[in-house]
């Protein structure tokens, strides 16, 4: 847990980690997924799906990575 994650967990409670783990980055090429919390991020009280450009750690493909909630 990085400094930012510790701060927001202290400020807003343990629900921050739980909800951030529900949000996943998924590779458009191979389908590999990883949670926002595991990548060092926070996503709390958020809605909607977004796409980001980035590199997939599994297949190395550079392209769209979808941010979706798996709840």
XYZ file of C-alpha atoms in Angstrom:
71
model
C 0.000 0.000 0.000
C 1.534 3.309 -1.044
C 1.358 6.601 0.855
C -1.660 7.911 -1.061
C -3.605 4.700 -0.523
C -2.806 4.735 3.211
C -3.958 8.352 3.494
C -7.308 7.813 1.758
C -7.940 4.578 3.662
C -7.324 6.480 6.906
C -9.512 9.404 5.768
C -12.447 7.533 4.200
C -12.292 4.052 5.746
C -11.695 0.511 4.480
C -14.383 0.831 1.781
C -11.854 2.673 -0.384
C -9.730 -0.449 -0.812
C -12.742 -2.735 -1.332
C -14.250 -0.531 -4.021
C -10.900 0.126 -5.744
C -10.347 -3.631 -6.023
C -13.667 -3.958 -7.879
C -12.388 -1.712 -10.696
C -10.194 -3.556 -13.214
C -7.947 -2.502 -16.085
C -8.461 -4.981 -18.928
C -6.310 -5.399 -22.015
C -8.222 -5.152 -25.296
C -5.837 -7.634 -26.927
C -5.476 -10.541 -24.488
C -8.129 -9.773 -21.861
C -5.654 -9.668 -18.955
C -7.090 -7.763 -15.980
C -5.642 -6.187 -12.846
C -7.313 -4.130 -10.150
C -6.820 -0.397 -9.754
C -5.733 -0.945 -6.141
C -3.007 -3.427 -7.165
C -1.578 -0.915 -9.638
C -1.327 1.712 -6.883
C -4.455 3.681 -7.716
C -7.701 4.622 -6.049
C -11.184 4.671 -7.554
C -13.897 5.454 -5.009
C -17.522 6.514 -5.541
C -16.933 6.500 -9.297
C -19.218 5.631 -12.206
C -18.819 4.871 -15.865
C -16.228 2.995 -17.842
C -13.172 4.620 -19.359
C -10.405 3.613 -21.679
C -6.759 4.484 -21.285
C -3.779 4.018 -23.540
C -1.100 1.878 -21.959
C 1.025 -1.263 -22.077
C -0.368 -4.591 -20.956
C 1.965 -6.267 -18.437
C 0.952 -9.737 -19.675
C 1.277 -9.503 -23.465
C 3.138 -6.186 -23.914
C 0.529 -4.811 -26.323
C 0.345 -1.011 -26.393
C -3.213 0.154 -26.889
C -6.527 0.674 -25.156
C -6.952 -0.691 -21.665
C -10.543 -0.579 -20.461
C -11.396 0.377 -16.913
C -14.504 -1.539 -15.869
C -16.203 -2.400 -12.609
C -16.694 -6.075 -11.839
C -19.167 -5.948 -8.973
